[in-house]
Amino acid sequence: QRGPLCPIDDAVSDDVVVKAVETPKEQAIVKEAAVLAALCNHDEVVNLSGVMGNAVRSHGWTAILLERLHVSTEKATNREAHESLGRLHTAMSDLRMDLVTWTEQLTRTVEASKHHPFDQRHQRISEQAVDRFVSVAFNYAGPTQALHGDAWTGQLLKTTDGLRWIDFETASIGPKEWDLAPSDSVDGYGAFDEDLWDTLKLVRSWVVAVWSNVNSQHSPQLVEHVDFHMNRLAAAL
């Protein structure tokens, strides 16, 4: 859901939350609550597990967040966001939960792209991107850990009580570079594989393009996202 809690950078920023969740909405919220409960000692997440029932009934946390958080109009800087993400990853590194893998979520995106094809020009770019970039993700065999799953700037709130991460519905197991992929520049995070990150940024663009295309029939403004991310992929190809 969008609103004052989720600032939008500009017209072509990644303001589409990619919801390739593996379960119905209610179960996804239950999973999110379980992740938040497991992170209850971490200061930079919103721990709302105590109101899980209300969230399930209202299909999300947004109304509850509006009531409970003092959200600043100031946005976190790039460094603040990545320093915070580094701390979040450290906190999540010991999580032992039944989370899906990031490639299971990518598989759902592949299926969505088949059921909702792009126009002819974009479809050709999409197929080339899958062969060249998405295949790297499916063949990845390096280190993995629990991730936020959708760690872009709209999921980090700057409040009067400090930074708070929200929206863990797509928490998954994968490489830390997947959570860095929404960012075009990384400052303050620590060590990561820059080559993998460069590739996963393009995979992320493809994912956003697919889900923007899927939802464009209901939200025509998402066509801009399809064009933006497909042009980015075309330039990389």
Coordinates of N, CA and C in Angstrom, one line a residue:
Q1 N 0.8 -1.2 0.0 CA 0.0 0.0 0.0 C 0.9 1.2 0.0
R2 N 0.4 2.3 -0.6 CA 1.2 3.5 -0.7 C 0.5 4.6 0.0
G3 N 1.3 5.6 0.5 CA 0.8 6.7 1.2 C 2.0 7.4 1.8
P4 N 1.7 8.2 2.9 CA 2.8 9.0 3.5 C 3.9 8.2 4.1
L5 N 3.6 6.9 4.4 CA 4.6 6.0 4.9 C 5.6 5.6 3.9
C6 N 5.3 5.7 2.6 CA 6.2 5.1 1.6 C 6.6 6.2 0.6
P7 N 7.6 7.0 0.9 CA 8.0 8.0 0.0 C 8.4 7.5 -1.4
I8 N 8.1 8.3 -2.4 CA 8.5 7.9 -3.8 C 9.6 8.9 -4.2
D9 N 10.7 8.3 -4.7 CA 11.9 9.1 -5.0 C 11.6 10.1 -6.2
D10 N 11.1 9.5 -7.3 CA 10.8 10.3 -8.5 C 10.0 9.5 -9.4
A11 N 9.7 10.0 -10.6 CA 8.7 9.4 -11.5 C 9.1 8.0 -11.9
V12 N 10.4 7.7 -11.9 CA 10.9 6.4 -12.4 C 11.5 5.6 -11.3
S13 N 11.4 6.0 -10.1 CA 11.9 5.2 -9.0 C 11.2 3.9 -8.8
D14 N 11.7 3.1 -8.0 CA 11.1 1.7 -7.8 C 10.0 1.8 -6.8
D15 N 8.9 2.5 -7.1 CA 7.8 2.6 -6.1 C 6.8 1.5 -6.2
V16 N 7.2 0.4 -7.0 CA 6.3 -0.7 -7.0 C 6.8 -1.8 -6.1
V17 N 6.0 -2.2 -5.1 CA 6.5 -3.2 -4.2 C 6.3 -4.5 -4.9
V18 N 7.3 -5.3 -5.1 CA 7.3 -6.5 -5.8 C 6.8 -7.6 -4.9
K19 N 5.5 -8.1 -5.1 CA 4.9 -9.0 -4.2 C 4.8 -10.4 -4.8
A20 N 6.0 -11.0 -5.0 CA 6.0 -12.4 -5.5 C 5.9 -13.3 -4.4
V21 N 4.9 -13.1 -3.5 CA 4.8 -14.0 -2.3 C 4.3 -15.4 -2.7
E22 N 4.7 -16.3 -1.9 CA 4.5 -17.7 -2.2 C 3.2 -18.3 -1.5
T23 N 2.5 -17.4 -0.8 CA 1.3 -17.9 -0.1 C 0.2 -16.8 -0.2
P24 N -1.1 -17.2 0.1 CA -2.1 -16.2 0.1 C -1.8 -15.0 1.1
K25 N -2.4 -13.9 0.9 CA -2.1 -12.7 1.7 C -2.1 -12.9 3.2
E26 N -3.2 -13.6 3.7 CA -3.2 -13.8 5.1 C -2.1 -14.6 5.6
Q27 N -1.7 -15.6 4.9 CA -0.5 -16.4 5.4 C 0.8 -15.6 5.3
A28 N 0.9 -14.8 4.2 CA 2.1 -14.0 4.1 C 2.2 -13.0 5.3
I29 N 1.1 -12.5 5.8 CA 1.1 -11.5 6.9 C 1.5 -12.3 8.2
V30 N 1.0 -13.5 8.3 CA 1.4 -14.4 9.4 C 2.9 -14.6 9.4
K31 N 3.4 -14.9 8.2 CA 4.9 -15.1 8.1 C 5.6 -13.8 8.5
E32 N 5.1 -12.7 8.0 CA 5.8 -11.4 8.3 C 5.8 -11.2 9.8
A33 N 4.7 -11.5 10.5 CA 4.6 -11.3 11.9 C 5.6 -12.3 12.6
A34 N 5.8 -13.5 12.1 CA 6.8 -14.4 12.7 C 8.2 -13.9 12.6
V35 N 8.5 -13.3 11.4 CA 9.8 -12.7 11.2 C 10.0 -11.5 12.2
L36 N 9.0 -10.7 12.3 CA 9.1 -9.5 13.2 C 9.3 -10.0 14.7
A37 N 8.6 -11.0 15.1 CA 8.7 -11.6 16.4 C 10.1 -12.1 16.7
A38 N 10.7 -12.8 15.6 CA 12.0 -13.3 15.8 C 13.1 -12.2 15.9
L39 N 12.7 -11.0 15.4 CA 13.6 -9.9 15.4 C 13.3 -8.9 16.5
C40 N 12.5 -9.3 17.5 CA 12.0 -8.4 18.5 C 13.0 -7.6 19.3
N41 N 14.3 -8.1 19.3 CA 15.3 -7.4 20.1 C 16.1 -6.5 19.2
H42 N 15.7 -6.4 17.9 CA 16.5 -5.5 17.0 C 15.7 -4.2 16.9
D43 N 16.4 -3.1 17.2 CA 15.8 -1.8 17.4 C 15.3 -1.2 16.1
E44 N 15.7 -1.7 14.9 CA 15.4 -1.0 13.7 C 14.4 -1.7 12.8
V45 N 13.5 -2.5 13.5 CA 12.3 -3.1 12.8 C 11.1 -2.7 13.6
V46 N 10.0 -2.7 12.9 CA 8.7 -2.4 13.6 C 8.1 -3.7 14.1
N47 N 8.1 -3.9 15.4 CA 7.6 -5.1 16.0 C 6.2 -5.0 16.2
L48 N 5.4 -5.6 15.3 CA 3.9 -5.5 15.5 C 3.3 -6.9 15.6
S49 N 4.1 -7.9 16.1 CA 3.5 -9.2 16.2 C 2.4 -9.3 17.2
G50 N 2.3 -8.4 18.1 CA 1.2 -8.4 19.1 C -0.1 -8.0 18.5
V51 N -0.1 -7.4 17.4 CA -1.4 -7.0 16.7 C -1.5 -7.7 15.4
M52 N -1.0 -8.9 15.3 CA -1.0 -9.7 14.1 C -2.5 -9.9 13.6
G53 N -3.4 -10.3 14.6 CA -4.8 -10.5 14.2 C -5.4 -9.4 13.5
N54 N -5.2 -8.2 14.0 CA -5.8 -7.0 13.3 C -5.2 -6.8 11.9
A55 N -3.9 -7.1 11.8 CA -3.2 -6.9 10.5 C -3.8 -7.9 9.5
V56 N -4.0 -9.2 9.9 CA -4.6 -10.2 9.0 C -6.0 -9.7 8.6
R57 N -6.8 -9.2 9.5 CA -8.2 -8.8 9.2 C -8.2 -7.6 8.3
S58 N -7.2 -6.7 8.4 CA -7.2 -5.5 7.6 C -6.2 -5.7 6.4
H59 N -5.7 -6.9 6.2 CA -4.8 -7.2 5.1 C -3.6 -6.4 5.0
G60 N -3.0 -6.0 6.1 CA -1.8 -5.3 6.1 C -1.5 -4.5 7.4
W61 N -0.3 -3.9 7.5 CA 0.1 -3.2 8.6 C -0.2 -1.7 8.5
T62 N -0.5 -1.2 7.3 CA -0.4 0.3 7.1 C -1.2 1.1 8.1
A63 N -2.5 0.7 8.3 CA -3.3 1.5 9.2 C -2.8 1.5 10.6
I64 N -2.2 0.3 11.0 CA -1.7 0.2 12.4 C -0.4 1.0 12.5
L65 N 0.4 1.1 11.4 CA 1.6 1.9 11.4 C 1.3 3.4 11.6
L66 N 0.2 3.8 10.9 CA -0.2 5.2 10.9 C -0.5 5.6 12.4
E67 N -1.1 4.7 13.1 CA -1.5 4.9 14.5 C -0.3 5.0 15.4
R68 N 0.7 4.2 15.1 CA 1.7 3.9 16.2 C 3.1 4.6 15.9
L69 N 3.3 5.0 14.7 CA 4.7 5.5 14.4 C 4.6 7.0 14.2
H70 N 5.7 7.7 14.6 CA 5.8 9.1 14.4 C 6.8 9.3 13.2
V71 N 6.3 9.3 12.0 CA 7.1 9.2 10.8 C 7.6 10.6 10.4
S72 N 8.9 10.7 10.2 CA 9.5 12.0 9.8 C 9.3 12.3 8.3
T73 N 9.3 13.5 8.0 CA 9.2 13.8 6.5 C 10.6 13.7 5.9
E74 N 11.6 13.7 6.7 CA 13.0 13.5 6.3 C 13.2 12.1 5.9
K75 N 13.9 11.9 4.8 CA 14.3 10.5 4.3 C 15.6 10.1 4.8
A76 N 15.8 8.8 5.0 CA 17.2 8.3 5.4 C 18.1 8.6 4.2
T77 N 19.3 8.9 4.5 CA 20.4 9.1 3.4 C 20.8 7.7 2.9
N78 N 21.5 7.7 1.8 CA 22.0 6.4 1.3 C 22.8 5.7 2.3
R79 N 23.7 6.4 3.0 CA 24.6 5.8 4.0 C 23.8 5.3 5.2
E80 N 22.9 6.1 5.7 CA 22.1 5.6 6.8 C 21.3 4.4 6.4
A81 N 20.7 4.3 5.2 CA 19.9 3.2 4.8 C 20.8 1.9 4.7
H82 N 22.0 2.0 4.2 CA 22.8 0.8 4.0 C 23.5 0.4 5.3
E83 N 23.9 1.4 6.1 CA 24.4 1.0 7.5 C 23.3 0.3 8.2
S84 N 22.1 0.7 8.1 CA 20.9 0.1 8.8 C 20.7 -1.3 8.2
L85 N 20.7 -1.4 6.9 CA 20.5 -2.7 6.3 C 21.6 -3.7 6.7
G86 N 22.9 -3.2 6.8 CA 23.9 -4.1 7.3 C 23.6 -4.6 8.7
R87 N 23.1 -3.8 9.6 CA 22.8 -4.2 10.9 C 21.6 -5.2 10.9
L88 N 20.6 -4.9 10.0 CA 19.5 -5.8 9.9 C 19.9 -7.2 9.4
H89 N 20.8 -7.2 8.4 CA 21.3 -8.5 7.9 C 22.1 -9.3 9.0
T90 N 22.8 -8.5 9.8 CA 23.5 -9.2 11.0 C 22.4 -9.8 11.9
A91 N 21.4 -9.1 12.2 CA 20.3 -9.6 13.1 C 19.6 -10.8 12.5
M92 N 19.4 -10.7 11.2 CA 18.7 -11.8 10.5 C 19.6 -13.1 10.2
S93 N 20.9 -12.9 10.4 CA 21.8 -14.0 10.0 C 21.6 -15.2 10.8
D94 N 21.1 -15.1 12.1 CA 20.9 -16.2 12.9 C 19.4 -16.7 12.9
L95 N 18.6 -16.2 12.1 CA 17.2 -16.6 12.0 C 17.2 -18.0 11.4
R96 N 16.4 -18.9 12.1 CA 16.2 -20.2 11.6 C 14.7 -20.4 11.4
M97 N 14.2 -20.0 10.2 CA 12.8 -20.1 9.9 C 12.6 -20.8 8.6
D98 N 11.4 -21.2 8.4 CA 11.0 -21.9 7.2 C 10.7 -20.8 6.1
L99 N 11.7 -20.2 5.6 CA 11.5 -19.1 4.6 C 11.8 -19.7 3.2
V100 N 11.1 -19.2 2.2 CA 11.3 -19.6 0.8 C 12.6 -19.1 0.4
T101 N 13.2 -19.7 -0.7 CA 14.4 -19.2 -1.3 C 14.1 -18.0 -2.2
W102 N 15.0 -17.2 -2.5 CA 14.8 -16.1 -3.4 C 14.5 -16.6 -4.8
T103 N 15.1 -17.8 -5.2 CA 14.8 -18.3 -6.5 C 13.4 -18.8 -6.7
E104 N 12.8 -19.3 -5.5 CA 11.4 -19.7 -5.6 C 10.5 -18.5 -6.0
Q105 N 10.9 -17.3 -5.4 CA 10.1 -16.1 -5.8 C 10.4 -15.7 -7.2
L106 N 11.6 -15.9 -7.7 CA 12.0 -15.6 -9.1 C 11.2 -16.5 -10.0
T107 N 11.0 -17.8 -9.6 CA 10.3 -18.7 -10.4 C 8.8 -18.2 -10.6
R108 N 8.2 -17.7 -9.6 CA 6.9 -17.1 -9.7 C 6.9 -16.0 -10.7
T109 N 7.9 -15.2 -10.7 CA 8.0 -14.1 -11.6 C 8.1 -14.6 -13.0
V110 N 8.9 -15.6 -13.2 CA 9.0 -16.2 -14.6 C 7.7 -16.7 -15.1
E111 N 6.9 -17.3 -14.2 CA 5.6 -17.8 -14.5 C 4.7 -16.6 -14.9
A112 N 4.8 -15.6 -14.1 CA 3.9 -14.4 -14.3 C 4.3 -13.8 -15.7
S113 N 5.5 -13.8 -16.1 CA 5.9 -13.2 -17.4 C 5.4 -14.1 -18.5
K114 N 5.2 -15.3 -18.3 CA 4.6 -16.2 -19.3 C 3.1 -16.0 -19.5
H115 N 2.4 -15.7 -18.4 CA 1.0 -15.6 -18.4 C 0.6 -14.1 -18.8
H116 N 1.5 -13.2 -18.6 CA 1.3 -11.8 -19.0 C 2.4 -11.3 -19.8
P117 N 2.5 -11.7 -21.1 CA 3.7 -11.3 -21.9 C 3.7 -9.8 -22.2
F118 N 4.9 -9.3 -22.4 CA 5.1 -7.9 -22.8 C 4.7 -7.7 -24.3
D119 N 4.7 -6.4 -24.7 CA 4.5 -6.2 -26.1 C 5.7 -6.8 -26.9
Q120 N 5.7 -6.8 -28.2 CA 6.7 -7.5 -28.9 C 8.1 -7.0 -28.7
R121 N 8.3 -5.7 -28.6 CA 9.7 -5.2 -28.4 C 10.2 -5.5 -27.0
H122 N 9.3 -5.3 -26.0 CA 9.8 -5.6 -24.6 C 9.9 -7.1 -24.4
Q123 N 9.1 -7.9 -25.1 CA 9.2 -9.3 -24.9 C 10.5 -9.9 -25.3
R124 N 11.0 -9.3 -26.4 CA 12.3 -9.8 -26.9 C 13.4 -9.4 -25.8
I125 N 13.3 -8.2 -25.3 CA 14.3 -7.8 -24.3 C 14.2 -8.7 -23.0
S126 N 13.0 -9.0 -22.6 CA 12.7 -9.8 -21.5 C 13.4 -11.2 -21.6
E127 N 13.2 -11.8 -22.8 CA 13.7 -13.1 -23.0 C 15.2 -13.1 -23.0
Q128 N 15.8 -12.0 -23.5 CA 17.3 -11.9 -23.5 C 17.8 -11.7 -22.1
A129 N 17.1 -10.9 -21.3 CA 17.4 -10.7 -19.9 C 17.4 -11.9 -19.1
V130 N 16.4 -12.8 -19.3 CA 16.3 -14.0 -18.6 C 17.5 -14.9 -18.9
D131 N 17.8 -15.0 -20.2 CA 18.9 -15.8 -20.6 C 20.3 -15.3 -20.1
R132 N 20.4 -14.0 -20.0 CA 21.8 -13.5 -19.7 C 21.9 -13.1 -18.2
F133 N 20.9 -12.6 -17.6 CA 21.0 -12.1 -16.2 C 20.2 -13.0 -15.2
V134 N 19.0 -13.3 -15.5 CA 18.2 -14.1 -14.5 C 18.8 -15.5 -14.4
S135 N 19.3 -16.0 -15.4 CA 20.0 -17.4 -15.3 C 21.1 -17.4 -14.3
V136 N 21.8 -16.2 -14.2 CA 22.9 -16.1 -13.2 C 22.3 -16.3 -11.8
A137 N 21.2 -15.8 -11.5 CA 20.5 -15.9 -10.2 C 20.1 -17.4 -10.0
F138 N 19.6 -18.0 -11.0 CA 19.2 -19.4 -10.8 C 20.4 -20.3 -10.6
N139 N 21.5 -20.0 -11.1 CA 22.7 -20.8 -11.0 C 23.6 -20.4 -9.9
Y140 N 23.2 -19.4 -9.1 CA 24.0 -19.0 -8.0 C 24.2 -20.1 -6.9
A141 N 25.4 -20.3 -6.5 CA 25.6 -21.3 -5.5 C 26.5 -20.8 -4.3
G142 N 26.5 -19.5 -4.1 CA 27.4 -18.9 -3.1 C 26.6 -18.8 -1.7
P143 N 27.2 -18.0 -0.8 CA 26.6 -17.9 0.5 C 25.2 -17.3 0.5
T144 N 24.3 -17.7 1.4 CA 23.0 -17.2 1.5 C 22.7 -17.0 3.0
Q145 N 21.6 -16.2 3.2 CA 21.1 -16.0 4.6 C 19.7 -15.5 4.5
A146 N 19.1 -15.3 5.7 CA 17.7 -14.7 5.7 C 17.9 -13.2 5.3
L147 N 16.9 -12.8 4.4 CA 16.9 -11.4 3.8 C 15.6 -10.8 4.1
H148 N 15.6 -9.4 4.0 CA 14.3 -8.7 4.0 C 13.5 -9.1 2.8
G149 N 14.1 -9.2 1.6 CA 13.4 -9.6 0.4 C 13.0 -8.5 -0.5
D150 N 12.8 -7.3 0.0 CA 12.3 -6.2 -0.8 C 12.8 -4.9 -0.2
A151 N 14.2 -4.8 0.0 CA 14.8 -3.8 0.8 C 15.1 -2.5 0.0
W152 N 14.0 -1.9 -0.5 CA 14.2 -0.6 -1.2 C 13.8 0.5 -0.2
T153 N 14.1 1.8 -0.6 CA 14.0 2.9 0.4 C 12.6 3.1 0.9
G154 N 11.5 2.7 0.2 CA 10.2 2.8 0.7 C 9.9 1.9 1.9
Q155 N 10.7 0.9 2.1 CA 10.5 0.0 3.3 C 11.3 0.5 4.5
L156 N 12.0 1.6 4.4 CA 12.7 2.1 5.6 C 12.1 3.4 6.0
L157 N 11.5 3.5 7.2 CA 11.0 4.7 7.6 C 11.9 5.4 8.6
K158 N 12.0 6.8 8.4 CA 12.7 7.6 9.4 C 11.7 8.1 10.4
T159 N 11.8 7.7 11.6 CA 10.8 8.2 12.6 C 11.5 9.0 13.7
T160 N 10.7 9.6 14.5 CA 11.3 10.4 15.6 C 12.0 9.4 16.6
D161 N 11.8 8.1 16.5 CA 12.5 7.2 17.4 C 13.6 6.4 16.7
G162 N 13.9 6.9 15.4 CA 15.0 6.2 14.7 C 14.5 5.5 13.4
L163 N 15.4 4.8 12.8 CA 15.0 4.1 11.5 C 14.3 2.8 11.8
R164 N 13.3 2.5 11.0 CA 12.5 1.3 11.2 C 12.2 0.7 9.8
W165 N 12.6 -0.6 9.7 CA 12.2 -1.4 8.5 C 10.8 -2.0 8.6
I166 N 10.1 -2.0 7.5 CA 8.8 -2.5 7.5 C 8.7 -3.5 6.3
D167 N 7.5 -4.2 6.3 CA 7.1 -5.0 5.1 C 8.1 -6.2 4.9
F168 N 8.0 -7.2 5.7 CA 8.8 -8.4 5.6 C 8.0 -9.5 5.0
E169 N 7.0 -9.2 4.2 CA 6.2 -10.3 3.6 C 6.9 -11.2 2.7
T170 N 8.0 -10.6 2.0 CA 8.8 -11.4 1.1 C 10.1 -11.8 1.6
A171 N 10.2 -11.8 3.0 CA 11.5 -12.3 3.6 C 11.8 -13.7 3.0
S172 N 13.1 -13.9 2.7 CA 13.5 -15.1 2.0 C 14.9 -15.4 2.3
I173 N 15.4 -16.6 1.8 CA 16.8 -17.0 1.9 C 17.5 -16.7 0.6
G174 N 18.6 -15.9 0.6 CA 19.3 -15.6 -0.6 C 20.6 -14.9 -0.3
P175 N 21.3 -14.5 -1.3 CA 22.6 -13.7 -1.1 C 22.2 -12.3 -0.7
K176 N 23.1 -11.7 0.2 CA 22.8 -10.4 0.7 C 22.8 -9.4 -0.5
E177 N 23.4 -9.7 -1.6 CA 23.4 -8.7 -2.7 C 22.0 -8.6 -3.3
W178 N 21.1 -9.5 -3.1 CA 19.7 -9.4 -3.5 C 19.0 -8.2 -2.8
D179 N 19.3 -8.1 -1.5 CA 18.7 -6.9 -0.8 C 19.4 -5.6 -1.2
L180 N 20.6 -5.7 -1.7 CA 21.3 -4.5 -2.2 C 20.9 -4.1 -3.6
A181 N 20.2 -5.0 -4.3 CA 20.0 -4.8 -5.7 C 19.0 -3.6 -6.0
P182 N 18.1 -3.2 -5.2 CA 17.3 -2.0 -5.5 C 18.1 -0.7 -5.5
S183 N 19.3 -0.8 -5.0 CA 20.1 0.5 -4.9 C 21.1 0.6 -6.0
D184 N 21.1 1.8 -6.7 CA 22.1 2.0 -7.7 C 23.5 2.4 -7.2
S185 N 23.6 2.7 -5.9 CA 24.8 3.0 -5.3 C 24.7 2.5 -3.8
V186 N 25.8 2.0 -3.3 CA 25.8 1.4 -1.9 C 26.9 2.2 -1.1
D187 N 26.5 2.7 0.0 CA 27.5 3.5 0.9 C 27.3 3.1 2.3
G188 N 28.3 2.5 2.9 CA 28.2 2.2 4.3 C 27.8 0.8 4.7
Y189 N 27.6 0.0 3.7 CA 27.1 -1.4 4.0 C 28.2 -2.3 4.6
G190 N 29.3 -2.2 4.0 CA 30.4 -3.2 4.3 C 30.7 -4.0 3.0
A191 N 31.4 -5.1 3.2 CA 31.8 -5.9 2.1 C 30.7 -6.6 1.4
F192 N 30.7 -6.7 0.1 CA 29.8 -7.4 -0.7 C 30.4 -7.7 -2.1
D193 N 29.8 -8.6 -2.8 CA 30.3 -9.0 -4.2 C 29.7 -8.0 -5.2
E194 N 30.6 -7.1 -5.6 CA 30.1 -6.0 -6.5 C 29.7 -6.5 -7.9
D195 N 30.4 -7.6 -8.4 CA 30.0 -8.1 -9.7 C 28.6 -8.8 -9.6
L196 N 28.4 -9.5 -8.5 CA 27.1 -10.1 -8.3 C 26.0 -9.1 -8.2
W197 N 26.3 -8.1 -7.4 CA 25.4 -6.9 -7.2 C 25.0 -6.3 -8.5
D198 N 26.0 -6.0 -9.4 CA 25.7 -5.4 -10.7 C 24.8 -6.2 -11.5
T199 N 24.9 -7.6 -11.5 CA 24.0 -8.4 -12.2 C 22.6 -8.4 -11.6
L200 N 22.6 -8.5 -10.3 CA 21.3 -8.6 -9.6 C 20.5 -7.3 -9.7
K201 N 21.2 -6.2 -9.9 CA 20.4 -4.9 -10.1 C 19.6 -5.1 -11.4
L202 N 20.2 -5.8 -12.4 CA 19.5 -6.0 -13.7 C 18.4 -7.0 -13.5
V203 N 18.6 -8.0 -12.7 CA 17.6 -9.0 -12.4 C 16.4 -8.3 -11.7
R204 N 16.7 -7.4 -10.8 CA 15.7 -6.7 -10.1 C 14.9 -5.8 -11.0
S205 N 15.6 -5.2 -12.0 CA 14.9 -4.4 -13.0 C 13.9 -5.2 -13.8
W206 N 14.3 -6.4 -14.1 CA 13.4 -7.3 -14.9 C 12.2 -7.7 -14.0
V207 N 12.5 -8.0 -12.7 CA 11.4 -8.4 -11.8 C 10.3 -7.3 -11.7
V208 N 10.8 -6.0 -11.5 CA 9.9 -4.9 -11.4 C 9.1 -4.7 -12.7
A209 N 9.8 -4.9 -13.8 CA 9.2 -4.7 -15.1 C 8.1 -5.8 -15.3
V210 N 8.3 -7.0 -14.9 CA 7.3 -8.1 -15.0 C 6.1 -7.7 -14.2
W211 N 6.3 -7.4 -12.9 CA 5.1 -7.2 -12.0 C 4.4 -5.9 -12.4
S212 N 5.2 -4.9 -12.9 CA 4.5 -3.7 -13.3 C 3.7 -4.0 -14.5
N213 N 4.1 -4.8 -15.4 CA 3.4 -5.2 -16.6 C 2.1 -6.0 -16.2
V214 N 2.3 -6.9 -15.2 CA 1.1 -7.6 -14.7 C 0.0 -6.7 -14.2
N215 N 0.4 -5.7 -13.5 CA -0.5 -4.8 -12.8 C -0.9 -3.6 -13.6
S216 N -0.3 -3.4 -14.7 CA -0.6 -2.2 -15.5 C -2.0 -2.1 -16.0
Q217 N -2.7 -3.2 -16.1 CA -4.1 -3.1 -16.5 C -5.0 -2.4 -15.5
H218 N -4.6 -2.5 -14.2 CA -5.3 -1.9 -13.1 C -4.7 -0.5 -12.8
S219 N -3.4 -0.3 -13.1 CA -2.7 0.9 -12.8 C -1.9 1.3 -14.0
P220 N -2.6 2.0 -15.0 CA -1.9 2.4 -16.2 C -0.6 3.1 -16.1
Q221 N -0.4 3.8 -14.9 CA 0.8 4.6 -14.7 C 2.1 3.7 -14.6
L222 N 1.8 2.4 -14.3 CA 2.9 1.4 -14.2 C 3.6 1.2 -15.6
V223 N 2.9 1.6 -16.7 CA 3.6 1.4 -18.0 C 4.9 2.2 -18.0
E224 N 5.0 3.3 -17.3 CA 6.2 4.0 -17.2 C 7.3 3.2 -16.6
H225 N 7.0 2.4 -15.6 CA 8.0 1.5 -15.0 C 8.5 0.4 -15.9
V226 N 7.5 -0.1 -16.7 CA 7.9 -1.1 -17.7 C 8.9 -0.5 -18.7
D227 N 8.6 0.7 -19.2 CA 9.5 1.3 -20.2 C 10.8 1.6 -19.6
F228 N 10.8 2.2 -18.4 CA 12.1 2.6 -17.7 C 13.0 1.3 -17.5
H229 N 12.4 0.3 -16.9 CA 13.3 -0.9 -16.6 C 13.7 -1.7 -17.8
M230 N 12.8 -1.7 -18.8 CA 13.1 -2.4 -20.1 C 14.2 -1.6 -20.8
N231 N 14.2 -0.3 -20.8 CA 15.2 0.5 -21.4 C 16.6 0.3 -20.7
R232 N 16.5 0.1 -19.4 CA 17.7 -0.1 -18.6 C 18.3 -1.5 -19.0
L233 N 17.5 -2.5 -19.2 CA 17.9 -3.8 -19.6 C 18.5 -3.8 -21.0
A234 N 17.8 -3.1 -21.9 CA 18.2 -3.1 -23.2 C 19.6 -2.5 -23.3
A235 N 19.9 -1.4 -22.5 CA 21.2 -0.8 -22.5 C 22.3 -1.7 -22.0
A236 N 21.9 -2.6 -21.1 CA 22.9 -3.5 -20.5 C 23.1 -4.7 -21.4
L237 N 22.1 -5.0 -22.2 CA 22.3 -6.1 -23.2 C 23.2 -5.7 -24.4

